[in-house]
mmCIF file of C-alpha atoms in Angstrom:
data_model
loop_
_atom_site.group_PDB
_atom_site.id
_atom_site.type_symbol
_atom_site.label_atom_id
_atom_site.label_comp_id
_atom_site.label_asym_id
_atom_site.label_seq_id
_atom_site.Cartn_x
_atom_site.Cartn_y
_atom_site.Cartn_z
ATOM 1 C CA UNK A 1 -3.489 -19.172 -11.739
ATOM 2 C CA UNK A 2 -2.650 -16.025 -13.881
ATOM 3 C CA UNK A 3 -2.663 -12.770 -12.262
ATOM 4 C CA UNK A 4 -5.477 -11.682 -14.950
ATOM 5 C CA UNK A 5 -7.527 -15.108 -13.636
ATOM 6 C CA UNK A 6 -7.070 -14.152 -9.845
ATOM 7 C CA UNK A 7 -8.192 -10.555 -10.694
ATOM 8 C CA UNK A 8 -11.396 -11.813 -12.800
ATOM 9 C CA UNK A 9 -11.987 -14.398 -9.541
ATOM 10 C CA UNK A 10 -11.339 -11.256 -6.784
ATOM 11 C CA UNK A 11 -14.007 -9.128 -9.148
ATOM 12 C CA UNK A 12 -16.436 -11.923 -9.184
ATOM 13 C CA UNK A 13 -16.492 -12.024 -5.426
ATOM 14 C CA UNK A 14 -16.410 -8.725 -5.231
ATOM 15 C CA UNK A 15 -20.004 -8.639 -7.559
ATOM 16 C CA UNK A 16 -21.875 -11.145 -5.222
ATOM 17 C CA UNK A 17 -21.243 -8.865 -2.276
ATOM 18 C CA UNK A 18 -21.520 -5.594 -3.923
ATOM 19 C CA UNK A 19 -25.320 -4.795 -2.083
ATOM 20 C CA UNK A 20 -26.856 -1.838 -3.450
ATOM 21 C CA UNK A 21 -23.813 0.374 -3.930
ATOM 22 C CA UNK A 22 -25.123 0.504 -7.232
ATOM 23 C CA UNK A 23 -27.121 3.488 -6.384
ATOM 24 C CA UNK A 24 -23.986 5.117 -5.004
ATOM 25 C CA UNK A 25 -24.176 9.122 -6.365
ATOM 26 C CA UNK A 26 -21.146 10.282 -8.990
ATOM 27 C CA UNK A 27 -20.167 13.441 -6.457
ATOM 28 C CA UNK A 28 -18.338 12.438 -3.526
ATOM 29 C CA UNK A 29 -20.228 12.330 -0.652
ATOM 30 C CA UNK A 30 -17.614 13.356 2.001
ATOM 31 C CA UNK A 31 -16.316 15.675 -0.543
ATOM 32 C CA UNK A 32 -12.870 15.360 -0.245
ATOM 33 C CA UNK A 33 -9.395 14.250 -2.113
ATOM 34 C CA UNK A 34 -6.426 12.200 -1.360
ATOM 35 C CA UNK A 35 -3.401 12.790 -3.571
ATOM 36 C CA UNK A 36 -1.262 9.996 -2.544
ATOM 37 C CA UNK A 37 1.945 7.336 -4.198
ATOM 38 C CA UNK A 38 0.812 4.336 -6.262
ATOM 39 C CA UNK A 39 2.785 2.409 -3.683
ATOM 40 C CA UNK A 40 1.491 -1.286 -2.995
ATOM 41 C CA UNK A 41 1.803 -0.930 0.942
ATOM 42 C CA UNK A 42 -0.393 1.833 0.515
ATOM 43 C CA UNK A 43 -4.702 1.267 0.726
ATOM 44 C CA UNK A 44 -5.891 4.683 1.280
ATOM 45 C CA UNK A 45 -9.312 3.520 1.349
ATOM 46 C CA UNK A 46 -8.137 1.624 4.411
ATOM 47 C CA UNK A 47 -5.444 4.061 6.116
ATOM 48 C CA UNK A 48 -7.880 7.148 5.645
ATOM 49 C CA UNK A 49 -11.718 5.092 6.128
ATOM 50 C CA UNK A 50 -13.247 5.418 3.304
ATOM 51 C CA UNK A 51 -15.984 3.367 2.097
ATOM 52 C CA UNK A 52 -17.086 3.194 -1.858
ATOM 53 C CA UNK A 53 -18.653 6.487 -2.758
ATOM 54 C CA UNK A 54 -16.809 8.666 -0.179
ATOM 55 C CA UNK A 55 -13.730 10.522 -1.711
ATOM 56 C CA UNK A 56 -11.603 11.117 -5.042
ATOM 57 C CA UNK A 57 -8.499 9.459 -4.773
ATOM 58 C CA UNK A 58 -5.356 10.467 -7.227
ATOM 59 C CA UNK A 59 -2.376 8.189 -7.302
ATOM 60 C CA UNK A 60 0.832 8.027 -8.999
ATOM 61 C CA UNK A 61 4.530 7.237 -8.433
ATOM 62 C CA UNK A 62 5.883 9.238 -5.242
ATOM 63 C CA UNK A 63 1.750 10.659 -4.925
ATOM 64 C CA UNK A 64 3.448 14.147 -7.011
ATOM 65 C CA UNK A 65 1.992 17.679 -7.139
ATOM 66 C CA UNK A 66 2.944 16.641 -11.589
ATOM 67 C CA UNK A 67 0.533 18.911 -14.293
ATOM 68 C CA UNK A 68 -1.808 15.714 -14.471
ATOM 69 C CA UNK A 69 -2.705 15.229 -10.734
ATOM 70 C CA UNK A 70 -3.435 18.998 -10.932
ATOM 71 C CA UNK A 71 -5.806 18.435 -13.918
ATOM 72 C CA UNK A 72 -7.596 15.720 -11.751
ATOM 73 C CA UNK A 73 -7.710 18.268 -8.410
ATOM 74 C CA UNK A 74 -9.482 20.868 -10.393
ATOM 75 C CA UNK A 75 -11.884 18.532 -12.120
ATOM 76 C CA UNK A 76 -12.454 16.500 -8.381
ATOM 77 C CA UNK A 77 -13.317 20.480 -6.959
ATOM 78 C CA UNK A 78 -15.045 22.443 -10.372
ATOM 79 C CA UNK A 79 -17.357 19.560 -11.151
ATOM 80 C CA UNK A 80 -17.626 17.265 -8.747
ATOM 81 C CA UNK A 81 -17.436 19.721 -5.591
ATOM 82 C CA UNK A 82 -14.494 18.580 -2.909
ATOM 83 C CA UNK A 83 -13.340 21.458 -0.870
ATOM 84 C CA UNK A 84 -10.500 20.245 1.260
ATOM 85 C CA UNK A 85 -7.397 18.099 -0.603
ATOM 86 C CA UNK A 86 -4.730 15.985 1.474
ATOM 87 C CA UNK A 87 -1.339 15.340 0.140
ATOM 88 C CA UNK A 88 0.023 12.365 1.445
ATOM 89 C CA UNK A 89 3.543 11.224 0.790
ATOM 90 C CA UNK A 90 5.089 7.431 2.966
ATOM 91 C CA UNK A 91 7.791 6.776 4.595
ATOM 92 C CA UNK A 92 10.341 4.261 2.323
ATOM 93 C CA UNK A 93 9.269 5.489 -1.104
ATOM 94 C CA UNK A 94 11.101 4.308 -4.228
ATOM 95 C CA UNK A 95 10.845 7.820 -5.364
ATOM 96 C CA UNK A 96 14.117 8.840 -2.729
ATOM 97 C CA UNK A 97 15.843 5.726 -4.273
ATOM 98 C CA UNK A 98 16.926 6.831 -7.807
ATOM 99 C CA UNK A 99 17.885 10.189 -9.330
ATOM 100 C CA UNK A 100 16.652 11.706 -13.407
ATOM 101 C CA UNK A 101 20.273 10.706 -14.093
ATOM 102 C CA UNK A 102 20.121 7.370 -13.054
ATOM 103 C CA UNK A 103 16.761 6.283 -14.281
ATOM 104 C CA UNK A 104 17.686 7.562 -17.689
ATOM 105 C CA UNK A 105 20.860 5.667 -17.630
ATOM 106 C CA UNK A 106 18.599 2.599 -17.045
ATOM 107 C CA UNK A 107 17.375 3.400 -19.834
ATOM 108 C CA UNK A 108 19.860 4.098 -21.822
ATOM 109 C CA UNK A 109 21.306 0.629 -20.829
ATOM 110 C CA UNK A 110 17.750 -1.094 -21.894
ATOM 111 C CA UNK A 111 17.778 -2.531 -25.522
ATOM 112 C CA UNK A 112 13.961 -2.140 -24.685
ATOM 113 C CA UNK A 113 14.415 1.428 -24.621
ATOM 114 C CA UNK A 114 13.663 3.301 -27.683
ATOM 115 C CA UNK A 115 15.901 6.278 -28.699
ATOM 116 C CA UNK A 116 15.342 9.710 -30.148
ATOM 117 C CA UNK A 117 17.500 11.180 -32.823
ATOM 118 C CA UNK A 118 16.250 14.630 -32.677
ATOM 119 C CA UNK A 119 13.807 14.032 -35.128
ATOM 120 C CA UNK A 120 12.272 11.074 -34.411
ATOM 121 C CA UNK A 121 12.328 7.990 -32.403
ATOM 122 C CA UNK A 122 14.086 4.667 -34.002
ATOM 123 C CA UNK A 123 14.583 1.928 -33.168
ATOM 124 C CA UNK A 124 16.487 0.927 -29.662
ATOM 125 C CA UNK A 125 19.263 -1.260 -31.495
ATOM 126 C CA UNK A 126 20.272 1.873 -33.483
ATOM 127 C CA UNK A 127 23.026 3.370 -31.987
ATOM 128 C CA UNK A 128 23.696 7.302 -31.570
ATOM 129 C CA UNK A 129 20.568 9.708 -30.507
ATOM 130 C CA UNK A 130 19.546 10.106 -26.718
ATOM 131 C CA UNK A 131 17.286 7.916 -24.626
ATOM 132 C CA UNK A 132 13.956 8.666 -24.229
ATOM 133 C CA UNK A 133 14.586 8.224 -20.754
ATOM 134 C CA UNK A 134 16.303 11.858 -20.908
ATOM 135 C CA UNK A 135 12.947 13.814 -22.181
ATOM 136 C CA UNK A 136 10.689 12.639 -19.112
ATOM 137 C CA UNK A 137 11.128 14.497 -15.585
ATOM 138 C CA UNK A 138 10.958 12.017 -13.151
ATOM 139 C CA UNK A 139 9.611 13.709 -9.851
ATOM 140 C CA UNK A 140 11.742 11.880 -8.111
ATOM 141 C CA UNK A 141 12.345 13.148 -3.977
ATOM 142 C CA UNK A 142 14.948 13.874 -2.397
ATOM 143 C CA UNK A 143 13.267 13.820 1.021
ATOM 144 C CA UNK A 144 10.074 13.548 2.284
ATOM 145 C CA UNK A 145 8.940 16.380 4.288
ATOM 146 C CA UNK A 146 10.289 18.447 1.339
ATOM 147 C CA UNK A 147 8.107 17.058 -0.910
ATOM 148 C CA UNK A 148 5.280 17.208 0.729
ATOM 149 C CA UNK A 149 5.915 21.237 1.403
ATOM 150 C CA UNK A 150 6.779 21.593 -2.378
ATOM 151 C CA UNK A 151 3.755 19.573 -3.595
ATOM 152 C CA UNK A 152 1.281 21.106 -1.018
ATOM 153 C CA UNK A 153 2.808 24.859 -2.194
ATOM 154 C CA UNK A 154 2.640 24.114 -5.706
ATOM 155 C CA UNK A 155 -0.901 23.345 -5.303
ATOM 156 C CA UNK A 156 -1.876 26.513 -3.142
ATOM 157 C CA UNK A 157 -0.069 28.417 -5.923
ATOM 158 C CA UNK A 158 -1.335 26.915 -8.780
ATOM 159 C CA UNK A 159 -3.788 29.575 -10.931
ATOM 160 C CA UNK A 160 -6.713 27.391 -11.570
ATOM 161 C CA UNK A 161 -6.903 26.274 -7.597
ATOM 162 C CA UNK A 162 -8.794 27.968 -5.106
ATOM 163 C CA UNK A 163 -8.073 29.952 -2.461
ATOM 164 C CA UNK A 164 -10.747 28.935 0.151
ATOM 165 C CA UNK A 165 -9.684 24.905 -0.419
ATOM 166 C CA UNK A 166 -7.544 23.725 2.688
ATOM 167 C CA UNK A 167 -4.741 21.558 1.546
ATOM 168 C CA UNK A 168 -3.322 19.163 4.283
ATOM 169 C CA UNK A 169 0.006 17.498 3.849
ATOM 170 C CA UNK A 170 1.227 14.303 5.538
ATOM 171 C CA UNK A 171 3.699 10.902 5.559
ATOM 172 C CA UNK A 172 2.544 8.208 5.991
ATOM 173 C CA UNK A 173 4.855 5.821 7.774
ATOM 174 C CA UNK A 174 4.983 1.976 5.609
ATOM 175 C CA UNK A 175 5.799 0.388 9.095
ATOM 176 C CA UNK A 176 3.170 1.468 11.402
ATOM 177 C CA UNK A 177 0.436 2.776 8.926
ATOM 178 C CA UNK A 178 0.095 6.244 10.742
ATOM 179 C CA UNK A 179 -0.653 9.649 9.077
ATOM 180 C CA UNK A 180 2.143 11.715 10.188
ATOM 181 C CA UNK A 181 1.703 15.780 9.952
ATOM 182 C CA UNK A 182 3.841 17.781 8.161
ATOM 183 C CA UNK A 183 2.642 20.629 9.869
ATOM 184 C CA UNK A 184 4.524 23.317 7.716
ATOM 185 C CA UNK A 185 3.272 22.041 4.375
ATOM 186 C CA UNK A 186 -0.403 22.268 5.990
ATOM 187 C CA UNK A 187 0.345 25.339 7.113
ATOM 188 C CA UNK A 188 1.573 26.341 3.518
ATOM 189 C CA UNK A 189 -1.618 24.744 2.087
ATOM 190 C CA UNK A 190 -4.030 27.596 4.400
ATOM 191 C CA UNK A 191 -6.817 29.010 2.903
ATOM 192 C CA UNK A 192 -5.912 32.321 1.424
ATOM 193 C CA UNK A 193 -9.619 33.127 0.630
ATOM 194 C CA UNK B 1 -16.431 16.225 13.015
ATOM 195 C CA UNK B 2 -14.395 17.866 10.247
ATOM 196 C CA UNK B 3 -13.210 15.362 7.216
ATOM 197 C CA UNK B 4 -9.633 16.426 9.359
ATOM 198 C CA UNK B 5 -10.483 15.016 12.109
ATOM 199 C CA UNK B 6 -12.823 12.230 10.626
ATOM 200 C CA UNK B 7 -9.434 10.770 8.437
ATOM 201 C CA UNK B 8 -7.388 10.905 11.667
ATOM 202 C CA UNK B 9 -9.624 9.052 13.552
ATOM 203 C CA UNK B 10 -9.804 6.303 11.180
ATOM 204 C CA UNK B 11 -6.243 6.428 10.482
ATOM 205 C CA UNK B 12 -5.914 5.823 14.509
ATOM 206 C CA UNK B 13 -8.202 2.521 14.127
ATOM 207 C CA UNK B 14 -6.222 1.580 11.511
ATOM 208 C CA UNK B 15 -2.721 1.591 13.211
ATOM 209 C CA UNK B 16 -4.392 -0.167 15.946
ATOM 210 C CA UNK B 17 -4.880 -2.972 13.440
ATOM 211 C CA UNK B 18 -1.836 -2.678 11.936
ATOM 212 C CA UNK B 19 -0.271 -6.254 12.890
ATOM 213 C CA UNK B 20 2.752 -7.024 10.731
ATOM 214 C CA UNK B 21 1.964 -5.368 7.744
ATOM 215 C CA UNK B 22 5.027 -3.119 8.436
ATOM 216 C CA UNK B 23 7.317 -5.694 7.117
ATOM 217 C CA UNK B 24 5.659 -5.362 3.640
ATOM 218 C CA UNK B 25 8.557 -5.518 0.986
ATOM 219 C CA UNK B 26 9.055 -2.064 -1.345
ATOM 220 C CA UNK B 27 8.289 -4.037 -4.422
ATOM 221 C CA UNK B 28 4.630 -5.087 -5.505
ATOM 222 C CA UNK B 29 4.609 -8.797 -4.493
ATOM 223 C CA UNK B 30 1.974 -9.759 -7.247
ATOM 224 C CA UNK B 31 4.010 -7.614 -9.700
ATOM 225 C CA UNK B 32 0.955 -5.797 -11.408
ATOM 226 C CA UNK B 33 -0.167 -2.631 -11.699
ATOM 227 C CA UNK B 34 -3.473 -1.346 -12.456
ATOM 228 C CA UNK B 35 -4.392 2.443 -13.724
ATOM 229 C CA UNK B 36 -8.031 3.287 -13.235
ATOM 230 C CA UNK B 37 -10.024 6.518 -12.424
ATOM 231 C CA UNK B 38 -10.238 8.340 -9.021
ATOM 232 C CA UNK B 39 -13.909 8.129 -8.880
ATOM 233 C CA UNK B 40 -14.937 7.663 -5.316
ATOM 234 C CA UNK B 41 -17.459 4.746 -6.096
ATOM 235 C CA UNK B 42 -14.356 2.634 -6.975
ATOM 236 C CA UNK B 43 -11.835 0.968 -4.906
ATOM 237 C CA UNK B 44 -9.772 -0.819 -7.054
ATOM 238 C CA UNK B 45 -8.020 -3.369 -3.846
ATOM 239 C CA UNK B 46 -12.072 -4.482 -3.301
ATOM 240 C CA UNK B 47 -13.110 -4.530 -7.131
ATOM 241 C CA UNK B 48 -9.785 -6.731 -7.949
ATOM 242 C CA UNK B 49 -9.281 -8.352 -4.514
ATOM 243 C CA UNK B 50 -5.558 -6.274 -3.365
ATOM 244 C CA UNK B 51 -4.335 -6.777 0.262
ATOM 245 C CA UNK B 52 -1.396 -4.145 0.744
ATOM 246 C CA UNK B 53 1.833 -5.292 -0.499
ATOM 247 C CA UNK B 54 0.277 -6.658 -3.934
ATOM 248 C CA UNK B 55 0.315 -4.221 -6.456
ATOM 249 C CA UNK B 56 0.405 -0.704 -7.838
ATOM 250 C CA UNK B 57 -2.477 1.512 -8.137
ATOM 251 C CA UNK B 58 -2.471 5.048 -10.162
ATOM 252 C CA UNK B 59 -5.354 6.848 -10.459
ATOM 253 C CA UNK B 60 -6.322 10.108 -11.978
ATOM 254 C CA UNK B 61 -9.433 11.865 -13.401
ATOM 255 C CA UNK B 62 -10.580 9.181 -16.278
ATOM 256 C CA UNK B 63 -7.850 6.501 -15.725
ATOM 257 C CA UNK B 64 -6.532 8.132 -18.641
ATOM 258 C CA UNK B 65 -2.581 6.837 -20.165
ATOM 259 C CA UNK B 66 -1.626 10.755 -19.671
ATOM 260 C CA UNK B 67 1.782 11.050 -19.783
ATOM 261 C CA UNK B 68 2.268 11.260 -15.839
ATOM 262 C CA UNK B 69 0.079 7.624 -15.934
ATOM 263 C CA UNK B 70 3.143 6.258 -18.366
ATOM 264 C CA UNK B 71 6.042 7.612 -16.339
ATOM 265 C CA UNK B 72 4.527 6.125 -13.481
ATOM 266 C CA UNK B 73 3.876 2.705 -15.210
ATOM 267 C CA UNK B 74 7.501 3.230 -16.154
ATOM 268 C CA UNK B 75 8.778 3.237 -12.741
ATOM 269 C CA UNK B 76 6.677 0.324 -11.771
ATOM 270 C CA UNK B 77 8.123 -1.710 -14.198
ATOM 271 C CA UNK B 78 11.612 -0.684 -14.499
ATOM 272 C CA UNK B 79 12.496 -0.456 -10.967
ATOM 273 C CA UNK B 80 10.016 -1.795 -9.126
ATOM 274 C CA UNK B 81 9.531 -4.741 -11.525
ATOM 275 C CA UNK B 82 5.517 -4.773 -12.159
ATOM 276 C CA UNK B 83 4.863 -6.739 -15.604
ATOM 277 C CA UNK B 84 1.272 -6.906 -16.001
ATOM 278 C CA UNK B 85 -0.910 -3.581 -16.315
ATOM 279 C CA UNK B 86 -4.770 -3.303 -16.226
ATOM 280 C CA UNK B 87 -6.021 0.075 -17.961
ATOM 281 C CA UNK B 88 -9.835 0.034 -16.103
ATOM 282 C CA UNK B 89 -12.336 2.779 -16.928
ATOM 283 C CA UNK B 90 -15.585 3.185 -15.834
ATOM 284 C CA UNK B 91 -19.103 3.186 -16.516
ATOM 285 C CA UNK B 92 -21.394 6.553 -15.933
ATOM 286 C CA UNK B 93 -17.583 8.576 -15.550
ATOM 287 C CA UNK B 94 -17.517 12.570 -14.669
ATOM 288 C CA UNK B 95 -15.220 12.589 -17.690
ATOM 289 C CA UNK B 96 -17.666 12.313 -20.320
ATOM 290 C CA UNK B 97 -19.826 14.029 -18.866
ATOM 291 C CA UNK B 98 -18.226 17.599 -20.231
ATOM 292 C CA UNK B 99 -15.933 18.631 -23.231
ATOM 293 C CA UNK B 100 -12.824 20.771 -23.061
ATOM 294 C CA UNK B 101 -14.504 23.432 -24.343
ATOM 295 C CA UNK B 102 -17.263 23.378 -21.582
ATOM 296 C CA UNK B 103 -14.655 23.039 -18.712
ATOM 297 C CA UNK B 104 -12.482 26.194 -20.357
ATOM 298 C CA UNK B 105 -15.490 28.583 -20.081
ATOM 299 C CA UNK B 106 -16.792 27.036 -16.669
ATOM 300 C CA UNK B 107 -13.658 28.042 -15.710
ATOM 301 C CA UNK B 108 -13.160 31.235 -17.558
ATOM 302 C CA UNK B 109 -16.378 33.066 -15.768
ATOM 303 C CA UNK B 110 -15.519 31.883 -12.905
ATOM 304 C CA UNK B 111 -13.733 34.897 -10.419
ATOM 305 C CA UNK B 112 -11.556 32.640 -8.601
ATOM 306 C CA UNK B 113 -10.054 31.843 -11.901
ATOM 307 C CA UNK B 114 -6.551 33.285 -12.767
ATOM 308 C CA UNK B 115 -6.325 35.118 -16.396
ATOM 309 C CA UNK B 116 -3.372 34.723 -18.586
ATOM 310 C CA UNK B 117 -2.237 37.543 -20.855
ATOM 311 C CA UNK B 118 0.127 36.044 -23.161
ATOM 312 C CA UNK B 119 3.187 36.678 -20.592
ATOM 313 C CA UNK B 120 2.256 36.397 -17.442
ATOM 314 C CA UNK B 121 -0.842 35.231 -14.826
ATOM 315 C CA UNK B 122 -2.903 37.919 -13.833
ATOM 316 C CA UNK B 123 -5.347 38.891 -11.125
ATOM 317 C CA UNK B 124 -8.950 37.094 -12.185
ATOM 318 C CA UNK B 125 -10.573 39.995 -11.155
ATOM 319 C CA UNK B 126 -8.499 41.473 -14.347
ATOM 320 C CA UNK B 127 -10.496 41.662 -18.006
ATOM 321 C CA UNK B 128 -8.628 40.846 -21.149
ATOM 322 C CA UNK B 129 -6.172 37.618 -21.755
ATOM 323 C CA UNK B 130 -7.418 34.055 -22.343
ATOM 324 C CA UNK B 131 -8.304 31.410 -18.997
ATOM 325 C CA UNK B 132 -6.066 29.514 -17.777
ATOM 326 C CA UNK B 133 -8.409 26.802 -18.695
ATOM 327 C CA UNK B 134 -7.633 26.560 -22.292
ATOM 328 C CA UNK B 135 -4.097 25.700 -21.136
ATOM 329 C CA UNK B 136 -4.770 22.457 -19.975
ATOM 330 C CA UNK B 137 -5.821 19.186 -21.829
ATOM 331 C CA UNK B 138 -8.513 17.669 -19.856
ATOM 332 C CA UNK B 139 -8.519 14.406 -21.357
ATOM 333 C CA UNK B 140 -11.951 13.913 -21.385
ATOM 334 C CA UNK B 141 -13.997 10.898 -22.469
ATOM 335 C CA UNK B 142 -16.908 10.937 -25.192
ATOM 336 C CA UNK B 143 -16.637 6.870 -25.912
ATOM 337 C CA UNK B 144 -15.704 4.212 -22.738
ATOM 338 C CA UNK B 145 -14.794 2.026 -25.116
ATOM 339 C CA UNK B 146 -12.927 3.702 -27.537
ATOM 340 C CA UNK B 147 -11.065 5.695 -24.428
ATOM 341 C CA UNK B 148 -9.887 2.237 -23.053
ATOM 342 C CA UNK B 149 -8.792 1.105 -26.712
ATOM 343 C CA UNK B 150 -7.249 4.276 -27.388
ATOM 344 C CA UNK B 151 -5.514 4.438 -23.883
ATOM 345 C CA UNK B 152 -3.963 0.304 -24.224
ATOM 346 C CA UNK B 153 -2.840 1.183 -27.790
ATOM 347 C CA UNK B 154 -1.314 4.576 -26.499
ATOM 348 C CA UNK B 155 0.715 2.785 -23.861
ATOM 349 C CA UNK B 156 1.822 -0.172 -26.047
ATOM 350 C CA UNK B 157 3.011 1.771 -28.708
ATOM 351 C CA UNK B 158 5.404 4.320 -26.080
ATOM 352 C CA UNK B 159 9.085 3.830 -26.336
ATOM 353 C CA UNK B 160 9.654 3.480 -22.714
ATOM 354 C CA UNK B 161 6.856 0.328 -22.403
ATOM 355 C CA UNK B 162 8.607 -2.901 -23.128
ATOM 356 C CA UNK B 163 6.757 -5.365 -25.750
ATOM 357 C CA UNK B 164 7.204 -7.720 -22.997
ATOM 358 C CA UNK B 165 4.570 -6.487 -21.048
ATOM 359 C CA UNK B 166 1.004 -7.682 -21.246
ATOM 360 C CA UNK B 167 -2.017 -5.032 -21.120
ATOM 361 C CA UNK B 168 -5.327 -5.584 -20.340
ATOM 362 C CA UNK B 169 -8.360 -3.129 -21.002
ATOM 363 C CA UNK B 170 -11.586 -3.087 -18.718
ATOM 364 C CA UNK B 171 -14.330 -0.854 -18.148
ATOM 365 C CA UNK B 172 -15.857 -1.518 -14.487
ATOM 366 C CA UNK B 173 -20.234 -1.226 -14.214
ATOM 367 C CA UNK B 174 -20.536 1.081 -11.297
ATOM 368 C CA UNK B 175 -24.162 -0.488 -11.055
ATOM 369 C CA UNK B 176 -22.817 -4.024 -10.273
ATOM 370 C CA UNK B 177 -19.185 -3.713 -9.504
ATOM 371 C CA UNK B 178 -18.405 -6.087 -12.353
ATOM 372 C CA UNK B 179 -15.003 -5.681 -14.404
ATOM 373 C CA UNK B 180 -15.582 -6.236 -18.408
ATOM 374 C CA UNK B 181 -13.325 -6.332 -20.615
ATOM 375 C CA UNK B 182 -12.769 -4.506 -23.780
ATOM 376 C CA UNK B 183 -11.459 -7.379 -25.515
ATOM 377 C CA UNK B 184 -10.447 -5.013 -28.632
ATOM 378 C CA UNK B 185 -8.569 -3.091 -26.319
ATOM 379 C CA UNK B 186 -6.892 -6.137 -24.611
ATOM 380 C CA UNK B 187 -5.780 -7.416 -27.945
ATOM 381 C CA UNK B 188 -4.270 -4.195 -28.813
ATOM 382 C CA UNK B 189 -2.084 -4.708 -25.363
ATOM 383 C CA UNK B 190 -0.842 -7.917 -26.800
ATOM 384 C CA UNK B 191 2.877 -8.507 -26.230
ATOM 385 C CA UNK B 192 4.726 -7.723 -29.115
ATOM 386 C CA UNK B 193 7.759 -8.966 -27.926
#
């Protein structure tokens, strides 16, 4: 079976069960966000008990502080009304395993990879130009309770977020599923207002 | 309870549970990934049947391809060795609910937003200079259809995304939990290669 089949099956399943959380309201009702790593091991839904309806949840590679999870933060709290935001970061992430340099060597190496000559992109089995590898910043981490700090600081910092929103910051740890405290980046993510 | 201490008590009774999911390899072992919105009403491992360990999930206001959604997608492909992706919007989203105009002067009169005079972030209590609201694009939605389309065709046709890799557009009923496809969209994802 095709991974597209075994999705359509999962969904169908899914449908016959899905009770009357059709009614469920667009505003979360617990009014909270996770910002948290697209990771697989990772079911925040599960690790942080929330049911359908609950809580925005933002994922992407390494669960970054990037200009686009801000965007979704500010949209989650302006029109849809959280008021407390939790960073979490894990334990083994493929974010600590690869540097800017090194993805955008991969890249470089990838006849898949297109290539920019200044100008404009061409095609990858042109020679000369750099990778488009080199033009992306990766936001890749260097270690974890770092990140979390930077992320959670960025946040606090950032001009369209509020000072009266509490922003936690944790690890969660792949092998036992716990939410570990980074208690300086919490501390860092204090109301102000 | 606070939402706090409400996460960390269900993060307790999920530990408890835990069994041997710590053993979970890095890698997605389904080797998909799926992009979809962080509305609370979905959860994308219940609407397309995920146990931890199967696949990546990013998630941001919209589901939108922004380009934080494609360097992500990039990582779980290239290094992490996802080659299937599912772009899944939603019906009834916050995101088309607004313009970027409306979200700009929501923002703008509102005091705990900063002000930006040309050089520098000032006070919001400050007159004069534009919001920092004007700075941002909000990538919101004013077609679920044509934002899925657009959103496949934006990520086929980025020089990091390898023909290779099949893309499949969906818009998911909040009413009945039910994935459809955009089957425009899907063709547009169409390997090329």
């Amino acid at each position: 079976m095709s991974i597209y089949d075994e999705v359509l099956a999962a969904n169908g399943a899914y449908v016959e069960g899905f009770g009357d959380k059709g009614s469920l309201a667009l505003p979360p009702a617990r009014g909270f966000a996770i910002l948290t790593c697209m990771d697989a091991r990772l079911d925040p839904a599960k690790y942080a008990g929330l049911s359908e309806g609950d809580a925005h949840v933002i994922r992407n590679a390494g669960g970054r502080a990037t200009d686009d999870a801000i965007r979704s933060l500010v949209i989650s709290h302006k029109l849809l009304g959280t008021r407390t935001w939790f960073v979490i970061h894990h334990t083994n992430c493929g974010m600590e395993l690869f540097s800017d340099g090194v993805i955008a060597d991969l890249l470089e190496d990838d006849l898949e990879t297109a290539r920019f000559d200044g100008k404009t992109w061409t095609n990858p089995h042109h020679h000369g130009g750099h990778s488009a590898g080199q033009f992306i910043k990766w936001h890749t981490i260097s270690g974890q309770e770092l990140s979390v700090l930077h992320d959670v600081k960025h946040i606090r910092e950032h001009p369209l977020v509020p000072g009266y929103i509490p922003i936690f910051g944790f690890i969660y740890d792949v092998r036992t599923g716990r939410l570990n405290e980074v208690e300086e980046a919490s501390e860092a993510g204090r109301p102000t207002a």
